[in-house]
């Protein structure tokens, strides 16, 4: 009995010591009273799932209370979530708008209630910039340009004079769809070697990427196009599911360009099944939460925060340590 009591005491002391050691890393207690209302747009891709995890993890690390609502790809559900955050009088609203338009009314309500809004990952289109405090997310236009620049390098390397491109686009009217397309087109438009023969909507979903590829193959045949530019990895993976089950050697030479950089795709790149991955990081949680902290402390914040991103491709060193997916 005595030995048991001693062991118990020892364990208790060790635990005390351990909690003492981690104490310094605990977030300040006052952060616990900060409520962040977070409206996520859905769960359409591995990117989105990693992004949600990043937000949850960072909120925990900062000690904020996170009220999260997932809109399952429906703008009306996002609007409802924002209204519920306003009614609850959260301290800060963070949201990732599924499309760019249609937010003015609800954001005006948030503004009137004095609740700062951070746009995370996607932008809105509005005449009134005061409807949001800051935007944290990728520079999608630069991503589109990187995809175009890779294609130019690839065409130079191959010495080819005509490449027919099919584009599998993300959700219509979303920022990444619009800006990746614009950036890509701005780079290739003036080069007569390139011709976009089809732009189809894959809604950022693997299942739709698959559907799009089936239709494209039906319409053009395996030798009817030379390049696939998919606006995200999920759609590229769906397209590959179809392409790699097509019994036509013509598919081998199709150049495949995608955006995001999830693990499965980076592995496919290293295995030679994909040619180029333009990076788009989902790990935005730490940026967002430190912004919430600054806003709460009354600090002046920048309007736009873009993470650093690059490109992985078959024209670069794929053994470099930074070539890895999320
Ligand atoms: O807004 C970012 C995009 O949304 C990612 O590229 C895509 O995978 C996600 O669905």
XYZ file of C-alpha atoms and ligand atoms in Angstrom:
336
model
C 0.000 0.000 0.000
C 2.794 2.328 0.959
C 4.699 1.649 -2.229
C 1.510 2.277 -4.196
C 1.019 5.611 -2.460
C 4.622 6.549 -3.149
C 4.278 5.642 -6.832
C 1.072 7.672 -6.980
C 2.806 10.677 -5.439
C 5.727 10.323 -7.851
C 3.350 10.170 -10.810
C 1.506 13.220 -9.511
C 4.782 15.142 -9.142
C 5.922 14.136 -12.624
C 2.569 15.265 -14.025
C 2.827 18.542 -12.129
C 6.304 19.022 -13.488
C 5.173 18.262 -17.000
C 2.216 20.630 -16.822
C 4.568 23.180 -15.314
C 6.899 22.724 -18.273
C 4.153 23.179 -20.865
C 2.555 26.053 -18.949
C 4.734 28.624 -20.721
C 3.398 27.433 -24.107
C -0.253 27.801 -23.115
C -2.051 30.618 -24.932
C -2.923 33.628 -22.766
C -6.088 32.913 -20.776
C -7.810 36.051 -22.090
C -7.753 34.566 -25.622
C -10.296 31.964 -24.508
C -12.943 34.677 -24.454
C -12.275 35.511 -28.124
C -14.893 33.831 -30.291
C -14.098 33.363 -33.973
C -17.031 32.510 -36.243
C -15.688 30.526 -39.183
C -17.757 29.713 -42.245
C -16.025 27.065 -44.355
C -17.445 26.652 -47.837
C -17.408 22.860 -48.057
C -15.279 19.710 -48.151
C -14.822 19.398 -51.906
C -11.101 18.514 -51.967
C -8.127 17.357 -49.907
C -7.027 20.987 -50.061
C -10.215 22.067 -48.293
C -9.932 19.352 -45.656
C -6.322 20.348 -44.903
C -7.423 23.976 -44.765
C -10.174 23.245 -42.218
C -7.687 21.262 -40.114
C -5.216 24.151 -40.259
C -7.884 26.576 -39.010
C -8.956 24.288 -36.166
C -5.400 23.554 -35.089
C -4.331 27.209 -35.135
C -7.417 28.379 -33.239
C -6.511 25.830 -30.578
C -2.902 27.006 -30.456
C -3.969 30.627 -30.046
C -6.544 29.600 -27.441
C -9.507 31.091 -29.356
C -12.962 29.536 -29.337
C -13.815 28.550 -32.899
C -17.448 28.356 -33.991
C -17.303 26.559 -37.306
C -20.061 26.003 -39.866
C -19.563 24.035 -43.059
C -21.780 25.256 -45.916
C -21.440 22.140 -48.064
C -20.972 24.156 -51.242
C -24.118 26.282 -50.773
C -23.916 30.077 -50.721
C -27.278 30.342 -48.895
C -25.885 28.186 -46.088
C -22.850 30.452 -45.818
C -25.084 33.506 -45.602
C -27.135 31.802 -42.853
C -23.933 30.962 -40.963
C -22.714 34.569 -41.180
C -26.087 35.795 -39.878
C -25.905 33.376 -36.961
C -22.389 34.637 -36.111
C -23.707 38.203 -36.152
C -26.623 37.268 -33.891
C -24.180 35.543 -31.534
C -21.972 38.648 -31.624
C -18.738 36.755 -32.266
C -15.542 38.821 -32.020
C -14.316 38.176 -35.565
C -15.866 36.477 -38.593
C -13.651 34.458 -40.916
C -15.100 33.083 -44.097
C -14.141 31.532 -47.364
C -16.705 32.754 -49.919
C -17.707 30.035 -52.348
C -18.361 32.582 -55.101
C -17.326 36.211 -55.447
C -20.688 37.959 -55.657
C -23.789 38.249 -53.494
C -22.249 39.130 -50.120
C -22.868 42.862 -49.791
C -26.063 42.665 -47.695
C -24.829 40.224 -45.082
C -21.416 41.904 -44.846
C -23.110 45.258 -44.366
C -25.009 43.677 -41.453
C -21.690 42.496 -39.961
C -20.207 45.956 -40.417
C -23.200 47.597 -38.699
C -22.782 45.151 -35.811
C -19.114 46.210 -35.578
C -17.768 42.709 -36.300
C -14.548 42.617 -38.325
C -14.518 40.166 -41.237
C -11.481 38.300 -42.557
C -11.815 36.735 -45.999
C -9.852 33.502 -45.949
C -8.761 31.754 -49.159
C -11.253 33.433 -51.497
C -12.154 36.999 -52.334
C -15.428 38.796 -52.916
C -16.358 41.242 -55.634
C -17.792 44.394 -54.137
C -17.581 48.150 -54.686
C -17.210 48.568 -50.939
C -13.796 47.468 -49.675
C -14.727 48.447 -46.130
C -16.968 45.362 -45.919
C -13.959 43.272 -44.953
C -10.892 43.999 -42.847
C -8.379 41.754 -44.603
C -7.907 38.974 -47.118
C -5.618 36.020 -46.315
C -5.089 33.674 -49.231
C -3.232 32.776 -52.373
C -2.523 35.055 -55.274
C -4.536 32.949 -57.717
C -3.649 35.171 -60.664
C 0.056 34.498 -60.014
C -0.714 30.773 -59.797
C -2.381 30.857 -63.225
C 0.613 32.735 -64.629
C 2.977 30.104 -63.189
C 1.000 27.380 -64.973
C 1.293 29.324 -68.256
C 5.004 30.005 -67.745
C 5.639 26.311 -67.184
C 3.803 25.486 -70.409
C 5.967 27.916 -72.359
C 9.141 26.329 -70.907
C 7.795 22.886 -71.743
C 6.921 23.831 -75.320
C 10.410 25.348 -75.739
C 11.987 22.141 -74.423
C 9.897 19.957 -76.715
C 10.385 22.313 -79.663
C 6.716 21.982 -80.534
C 4.829 24.570 -82.574
C 1.184 23.804 -81.786
C -0.389 22.655 -78.533
C -4.140 22.243 -78.088
C -5.211 22.855 -74.498
C -8.238 21.651 -72.562
C -8.954 23.480 -69.343
C -10.872 21.883 -66.473
C -12.117 24.815 -64.429
C -13.056 25.179 -60.770
C -16.379 26.469 -59.432
C -17.841 29.141 -61.724
C -17.531 32.662 -60.308
C -15.058 31.608 -57.601
C -11.824 33.570 -57.198
C -9.438 30.677 -57.945
C -11.411 29.773 -61.068
C -11.489 33.309 -62.424
C -7.948 34.307 -61.521
C -6.153 31.072 -62.422
C -7.812 31.222 -65.817
C -6.981 34.910 -66.294
C -3.354 34.464 -65.207
C -2.866 31.425 -67.457
C -4.468 33.138 -70.457
C -2.492 36.354 -69.971
C 0.737 34.363 -70.303
C -0.127 32.157 -73.263
C -2.538 34.384 -75.200
C 0.015 36.118 -77.396
C 1.969 32.949 -78.191
C 0.645 31.415 -81.435
C 1.761 27.943 -80.385
C -1.117 27.653 -77.920
C -4.801 27.166 -78.547
C -7.389 26.562 -75.835
C -9.917 24.286 -77.526
C -12.187 23.656 -74.512
C -12.891 25.077 -71.037
C -15.198 22.885 -68.989
C -16.492 23.166 -65.438
C -15.296 20.524 -62.966
C -16.383 22.413 -59.813
C -13.087 21.514 -58.015
C -14.382 17.952 -57.551
C -12.614 14.700 -58.382
C -15.861 13.116 -59.570
C -16.485 16.011 -61.957
C -12.881 15.943 -63.188
C -13.519 12.354 -64.120
C -16.774 13.244 -65.869
C -15.126 16.111 -67.767
C -12.294 13.879 -68.987
C -14.726 11.237 -70.189
C -16.626 13.863 -72.194
C -13.458 15.460 -73.561
C -12.156 12.103 -74.746
C -15.480 11.376 -76.353
C -15.561 14.720 -78.113
C -11.928 15.076 -79.197
C -10.426 11.586 -78.962
C -7.162 10.739 -77.167
C -5.103 12.477 -79.859
C -7.389 15.509 -80.061
C -5.653 17.557 -77.358
C -2.092 17.924 -76.062
C -2.403 19.683 -72.696
C -4.721 19.420 -69.690
C -4.761 22.401 -67.374
C -6.823 21.475 -64.293
C -7.575 24.258 -61.809
C -6.992 21.884 -58.891
C -5.521 18.496 -57.944
C -8.841 16.823 -57.218
C -10.039 17.381 -60.795
C -6.667 16.326 -62.214
C -6.822 13.096 -60.204
C -10.341 12.458 -61.520
C -9.121 13.116 -65.075
C -6.185 10.739 -64.549
C -8.552 8.013 -63.335
C -10.135 8.087 -66.793
C -7.040 8.844 -68.853
C -5.003 6.011 -67.394
C -7.745 3.528 -68.176
C -7.800 4.605 -71.809
C -6.259 2.093 -74.114
C -4.702 4.545 -76.537
C -0.954 5.295 -76.592
C -1.749 8.911 -77.589
C -2.583 9.714 -73.952
C 1.076 9.208 -72.959
C 2.229 12.474 -74.465
C -0.541 14.666 -72.997
C 1.010 17.381 -70.801
C -0.732 17.557 -67.407
C -0.701 20.736 -65.329
C -2.508 21.106 -62.022
C -2.733 23.410 -59.004
C -2.534 22.700 -55.220
C 0.219 20.203 -54.351
C -1.451 17.490 -52.335
C 0.643 14.387 -51.520
C -1.008 12.059 -54.012
C -0.348 14.503 -56.826
C 3.243 15.244 -55.860
C 3.847 11.493 -55.853
C 2.201 11.242 -59.290
C 4.499 14.039 -60.471
C 7.576 12.196 -59.209
C 6.304 9.048 -60.926
C 5.968 10.912 -64.254
C 2.151 10.755 -64.366
C 1.778 14.545 -64.037
C 4.090 17.230 -65.463
C 3.575 20.293 -63.336
C 2.040 21.203 -59.981
C 1.554 24.856 -59.137
C 1.614 25.149 -55.373
C -1.349 26.506 -53.388
C -1.017 26.088 -49.659
C -4.040 25.210 -47.500
C -2.125 26.039 -44.302
C -3.628 29.450 -43.771
C -4.678 28.977 -40.120
C -1.579 30.550 -38.508
C -1.825 33.696 -40.722
C -5.524 34.044 -39.976
C -5.272 33.556 -36.222
C -2.392 35.975 -35.794
C -4.474 38.473 -37.723
C -7.411 37.859 -35.368
C -5.037 38.548 -32.483
C -3.784 41.797 -34.058
C -7.324 42.951 -34.763
C -8.370 42.213 -31.180
C -5.361 44.170 -29.926
C -6.432 47.103 -32.055
C -3.361 46.960 -34.275
C -3.467 48.334 -37.805
C -3.407 45.393 -40.241
C -2.565 45.042 -43.926
C -5.461 44.491 -46.299
C -3.918 41.533 -48.165
C -1.725 38.629 -47.064
C -0.423 36.132 -49.637
C 1.582 33.063 -48.595
C 4.791 32.216 -50.496
C 4.189 29.591 -53.152
C 6.167 27.994 -55.955
C 6.009 25.399 -58.734
C 7.107 21.768 -58.920
C 7.618 20.328 -62.386
C 9.366 17.756 -64.515
C 11.693 20.546 -65.662
C 12.967 21.069 -62.123
C 14.817 18.998 -59.551
C 12.130 16.769 -58.046
C 14.550 15.310 -55.502
C 14.862 18.674 -53.725
C 13.595 18.426 -50.108
C 10.971 21.127 -50.590
C 9.190 19.020 -53.225
C 6.559 17.471 -51.013
C 2.818 17.556 -50.729
C 0.423 18.366 -47.921
O -9.748 28.072 -53.125
C -8.733 27.136 -53.196
C -9.149 26.002 -54.053
O -10.323 25.433 -53.529
C -8.176 24.866 -54.153
O -7.299 24.968 -55.220
C -9.116 23.731 -54.403
O -8.524 22.465 -54.296
C -10.173 24.043 -53.440
O -11.315 23.336 -53.605
